[in-house]
Short mmCIF file of C-alpha atoms in Angstrom, two decimals:
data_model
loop_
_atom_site.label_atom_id
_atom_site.label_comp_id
_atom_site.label_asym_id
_atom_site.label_seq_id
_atom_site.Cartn_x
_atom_site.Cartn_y
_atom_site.Cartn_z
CA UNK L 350 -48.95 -141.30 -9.30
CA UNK L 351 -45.68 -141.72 -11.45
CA UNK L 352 -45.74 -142.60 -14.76
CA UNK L 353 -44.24 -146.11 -13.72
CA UNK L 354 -47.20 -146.54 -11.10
CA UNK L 355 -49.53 -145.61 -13.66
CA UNK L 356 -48.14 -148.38 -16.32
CA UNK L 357 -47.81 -151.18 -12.94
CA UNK L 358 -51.29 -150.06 -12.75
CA UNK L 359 -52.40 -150.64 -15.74
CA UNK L 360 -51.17 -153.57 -16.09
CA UNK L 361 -52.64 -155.24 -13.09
CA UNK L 362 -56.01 -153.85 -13.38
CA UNK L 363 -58.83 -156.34 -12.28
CA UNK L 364 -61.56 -157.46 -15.56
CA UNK L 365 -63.80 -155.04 -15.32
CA UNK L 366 -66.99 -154.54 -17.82
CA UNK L 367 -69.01 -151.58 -18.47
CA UNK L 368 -72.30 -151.04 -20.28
CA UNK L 369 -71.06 -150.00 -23.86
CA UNK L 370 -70.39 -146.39 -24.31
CA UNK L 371 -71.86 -144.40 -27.19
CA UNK L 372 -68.25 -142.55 -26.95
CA UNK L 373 -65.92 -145.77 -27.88
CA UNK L 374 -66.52 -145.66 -31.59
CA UNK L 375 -65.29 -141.41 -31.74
CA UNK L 376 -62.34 -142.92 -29.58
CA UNK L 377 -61.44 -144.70 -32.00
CA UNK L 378 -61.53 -142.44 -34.32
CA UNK L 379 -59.26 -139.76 -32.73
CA UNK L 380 -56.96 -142.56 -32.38
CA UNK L 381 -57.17 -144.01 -35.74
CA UNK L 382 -56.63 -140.26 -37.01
CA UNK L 383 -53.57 -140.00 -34.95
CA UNK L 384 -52.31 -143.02 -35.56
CA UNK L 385 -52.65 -142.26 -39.51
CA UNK L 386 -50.98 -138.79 -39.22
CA UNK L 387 -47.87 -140.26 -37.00
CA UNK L 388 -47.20 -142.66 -39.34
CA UNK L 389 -48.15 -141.71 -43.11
CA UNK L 390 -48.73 -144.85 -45.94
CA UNK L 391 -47.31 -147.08 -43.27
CA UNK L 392 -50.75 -148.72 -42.51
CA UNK L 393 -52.88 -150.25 -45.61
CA UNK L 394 -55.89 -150.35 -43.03
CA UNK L 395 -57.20 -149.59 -39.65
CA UNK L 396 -60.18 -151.29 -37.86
CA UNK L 397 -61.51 -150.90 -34.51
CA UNK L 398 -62.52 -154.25 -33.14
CA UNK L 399 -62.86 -156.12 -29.90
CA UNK L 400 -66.48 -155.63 -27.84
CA UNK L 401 -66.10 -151.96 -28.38
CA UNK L 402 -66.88 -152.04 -31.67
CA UNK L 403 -70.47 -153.89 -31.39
CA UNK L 404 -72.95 -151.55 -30.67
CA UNK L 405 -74.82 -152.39 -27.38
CA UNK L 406 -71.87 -154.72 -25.93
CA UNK L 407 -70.51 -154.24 -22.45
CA UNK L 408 -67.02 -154.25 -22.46
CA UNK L 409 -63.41 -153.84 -20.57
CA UNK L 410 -63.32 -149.68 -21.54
CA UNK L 411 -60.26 -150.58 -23.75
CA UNK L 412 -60.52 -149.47 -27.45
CA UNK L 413 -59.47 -152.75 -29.58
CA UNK L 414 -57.09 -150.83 -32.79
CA UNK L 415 -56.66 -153.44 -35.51
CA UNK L 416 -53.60 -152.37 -37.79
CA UNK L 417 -52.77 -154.12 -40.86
CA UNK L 418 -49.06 -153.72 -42.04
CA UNK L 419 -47.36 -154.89 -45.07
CA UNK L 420 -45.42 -157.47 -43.03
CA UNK L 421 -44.17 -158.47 -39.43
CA UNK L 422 -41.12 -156.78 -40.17
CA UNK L 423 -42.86 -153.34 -40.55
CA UNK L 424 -44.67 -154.30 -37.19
CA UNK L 425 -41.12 -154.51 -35.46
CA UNK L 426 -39.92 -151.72 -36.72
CA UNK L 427 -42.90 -149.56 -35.47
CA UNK L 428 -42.31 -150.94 -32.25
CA UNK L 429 -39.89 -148.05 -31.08
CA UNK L 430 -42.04 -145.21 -32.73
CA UNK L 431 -45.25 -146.29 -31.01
CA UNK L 432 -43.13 -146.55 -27.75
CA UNK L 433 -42.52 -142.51 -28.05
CA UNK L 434 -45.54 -141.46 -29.24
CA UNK L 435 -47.95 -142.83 -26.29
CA UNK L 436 -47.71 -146.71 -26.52
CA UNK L 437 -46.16 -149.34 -24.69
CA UNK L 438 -45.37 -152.82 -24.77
CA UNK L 439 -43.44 -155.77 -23.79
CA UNK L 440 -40.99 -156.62 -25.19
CA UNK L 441 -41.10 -160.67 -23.83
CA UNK L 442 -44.73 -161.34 -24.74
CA UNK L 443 -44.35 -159.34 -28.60
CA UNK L 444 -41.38 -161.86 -28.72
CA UNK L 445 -43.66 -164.76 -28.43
CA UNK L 446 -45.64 -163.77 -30.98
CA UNK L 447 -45.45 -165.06 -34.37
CA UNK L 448 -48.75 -163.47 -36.33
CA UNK L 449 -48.76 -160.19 -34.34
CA UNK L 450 -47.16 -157.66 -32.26
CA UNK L 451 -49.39 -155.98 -29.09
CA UNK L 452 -48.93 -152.63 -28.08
CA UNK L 453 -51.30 -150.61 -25.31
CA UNK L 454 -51.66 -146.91 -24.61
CA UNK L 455 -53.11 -146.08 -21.08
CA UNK L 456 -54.06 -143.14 -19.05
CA UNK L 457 -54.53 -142.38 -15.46
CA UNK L 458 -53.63 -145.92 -14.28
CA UNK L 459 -56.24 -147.83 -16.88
CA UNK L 460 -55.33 -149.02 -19.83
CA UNK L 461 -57.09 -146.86 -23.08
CA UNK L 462 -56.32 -148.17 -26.18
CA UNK L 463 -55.01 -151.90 -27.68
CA UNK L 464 -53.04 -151.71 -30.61
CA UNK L 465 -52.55 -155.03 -32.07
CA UNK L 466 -50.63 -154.92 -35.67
CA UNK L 467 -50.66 -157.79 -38.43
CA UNK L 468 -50.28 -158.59 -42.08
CA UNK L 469 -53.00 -156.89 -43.77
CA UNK L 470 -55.55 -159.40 -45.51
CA UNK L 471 -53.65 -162.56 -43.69
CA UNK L 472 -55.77 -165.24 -41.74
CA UNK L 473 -55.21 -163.59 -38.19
CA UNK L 474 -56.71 -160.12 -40.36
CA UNK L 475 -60.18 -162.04 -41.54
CA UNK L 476 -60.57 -163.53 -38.18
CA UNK L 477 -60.18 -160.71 -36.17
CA UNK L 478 -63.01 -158.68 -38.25
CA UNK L 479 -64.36 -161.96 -38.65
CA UNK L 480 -65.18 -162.34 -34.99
CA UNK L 481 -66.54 -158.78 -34.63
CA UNK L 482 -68.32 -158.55 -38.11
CA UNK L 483 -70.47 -161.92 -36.54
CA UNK L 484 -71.37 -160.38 -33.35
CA UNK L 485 -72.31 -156.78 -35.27
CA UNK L 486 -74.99 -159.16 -37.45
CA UNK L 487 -76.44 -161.25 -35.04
CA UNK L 488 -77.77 -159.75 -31.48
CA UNK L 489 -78.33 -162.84 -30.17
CA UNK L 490 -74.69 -164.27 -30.88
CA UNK L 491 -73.71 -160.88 -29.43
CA UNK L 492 -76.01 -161.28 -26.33
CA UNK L 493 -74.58 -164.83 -25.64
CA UNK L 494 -70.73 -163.17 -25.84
CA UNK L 495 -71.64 -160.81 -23.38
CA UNK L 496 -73.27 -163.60 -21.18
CA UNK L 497 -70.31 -165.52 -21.28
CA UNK L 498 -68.04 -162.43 -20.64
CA UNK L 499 -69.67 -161.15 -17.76
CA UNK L 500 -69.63 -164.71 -16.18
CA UNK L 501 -65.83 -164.87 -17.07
CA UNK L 502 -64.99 -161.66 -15.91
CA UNK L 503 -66.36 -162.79 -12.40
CA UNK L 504 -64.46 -166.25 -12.35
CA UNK L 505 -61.20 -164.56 -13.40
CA UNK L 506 -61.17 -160.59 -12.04
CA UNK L 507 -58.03 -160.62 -10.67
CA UNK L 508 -56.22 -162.11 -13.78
CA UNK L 509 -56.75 -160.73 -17.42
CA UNK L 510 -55.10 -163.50 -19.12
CA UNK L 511 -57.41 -166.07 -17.83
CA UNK L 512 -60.57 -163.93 -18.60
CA UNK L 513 -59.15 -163.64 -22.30
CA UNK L 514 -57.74 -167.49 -22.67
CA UNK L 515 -61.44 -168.66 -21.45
CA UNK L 516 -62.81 -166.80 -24.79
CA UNK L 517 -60.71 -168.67 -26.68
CA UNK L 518 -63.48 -171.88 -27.13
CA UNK L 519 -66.65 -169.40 -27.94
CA UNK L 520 -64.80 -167.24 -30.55
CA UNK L 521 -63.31 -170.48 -32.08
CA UNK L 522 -66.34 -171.94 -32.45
CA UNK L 523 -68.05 -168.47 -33.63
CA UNK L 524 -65.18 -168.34 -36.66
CA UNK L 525 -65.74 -172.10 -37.73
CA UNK L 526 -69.38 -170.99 -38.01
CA UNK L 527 -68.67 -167.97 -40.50
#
């Protein structure tokens, strides 16, 4: 498979979760680490969230990097970097986005890592962690999420942006909650 095919691949892979991995949160520490060396004092923090950072949550095996930046201007300006060290994006969607620019690594035809950089300590920052600091303290909130994802992932296999616009209610109403 050529590089190309492997991107094409990637980025029409079907929604599919797996039982969480005991492996995602040292994944996201070897990327983390890398990230951090690549770039030195550019990032004033690095999270991992998304379902593979709550223990015990099945998940799309995609490692969720949160970055936080001193502005969106930084973000832009990393976009070329990240694009030669292992990351790519597009340019159209990052365009469309005011609060945030998206980046993804991938391997093999699947898609391995998320990179999604923002202001440090602005509102999209808190409710990010937010989101994923409610479903680390409460099982049951956590069990519901997963209920809801597994029935989503079934509705909408064949299209990733439905599967992640039909989360959009339950983590809403999760963040007005916290």
């Amino acid at each position: 498979m050529t590089e190309e095919e492997s991107l094409l691949a990637a980025i029409h892979e079907e929604v599919k979760l797996h039982a969480y991995q005991a492996s995602w949160p040292r994944a996201y520490d070897l990327e983390r680490d890398r990230l951090l060396s690549l770039f030195p004092g550019i990032f004033q923090d690095i999270q991992h969230i998304g379902s593979t950072a709550v223990p015990g949550l099945s998940a799309k095996p995609i490692i969720d990097i949160l970055a936080g930046v001193e502005s969106i201007t930084i973000a832009e300006r990393l976009a070329l970097p990240l694009c030669t060290s292992g990351y790519t994006t597009s340019s159209e969607f990052n365009d469309s986005l005011q609060d945030r620019k998206w980046f993804m690594r991938w391997a093999n035809g699947h898609r391995t890592h998320h990179l999604h950089l923002v202001v440090h300590d602005s509102c999209v920052w808190h409710e990010r962690l937010g989101f994923r600091d409610a479903l680390r303290a409460s099982p049951a909130l956590a069990a519901r999420y997963a209920s809801l994802k597994k029935a989503l992932a079934a509705a909408h296999y064949k299209d990733r942006e439905a599967y992640t616009d039909a989360k959009t209610d339950f983590i809403r109403t999760v963040l007005h909650k916290t």
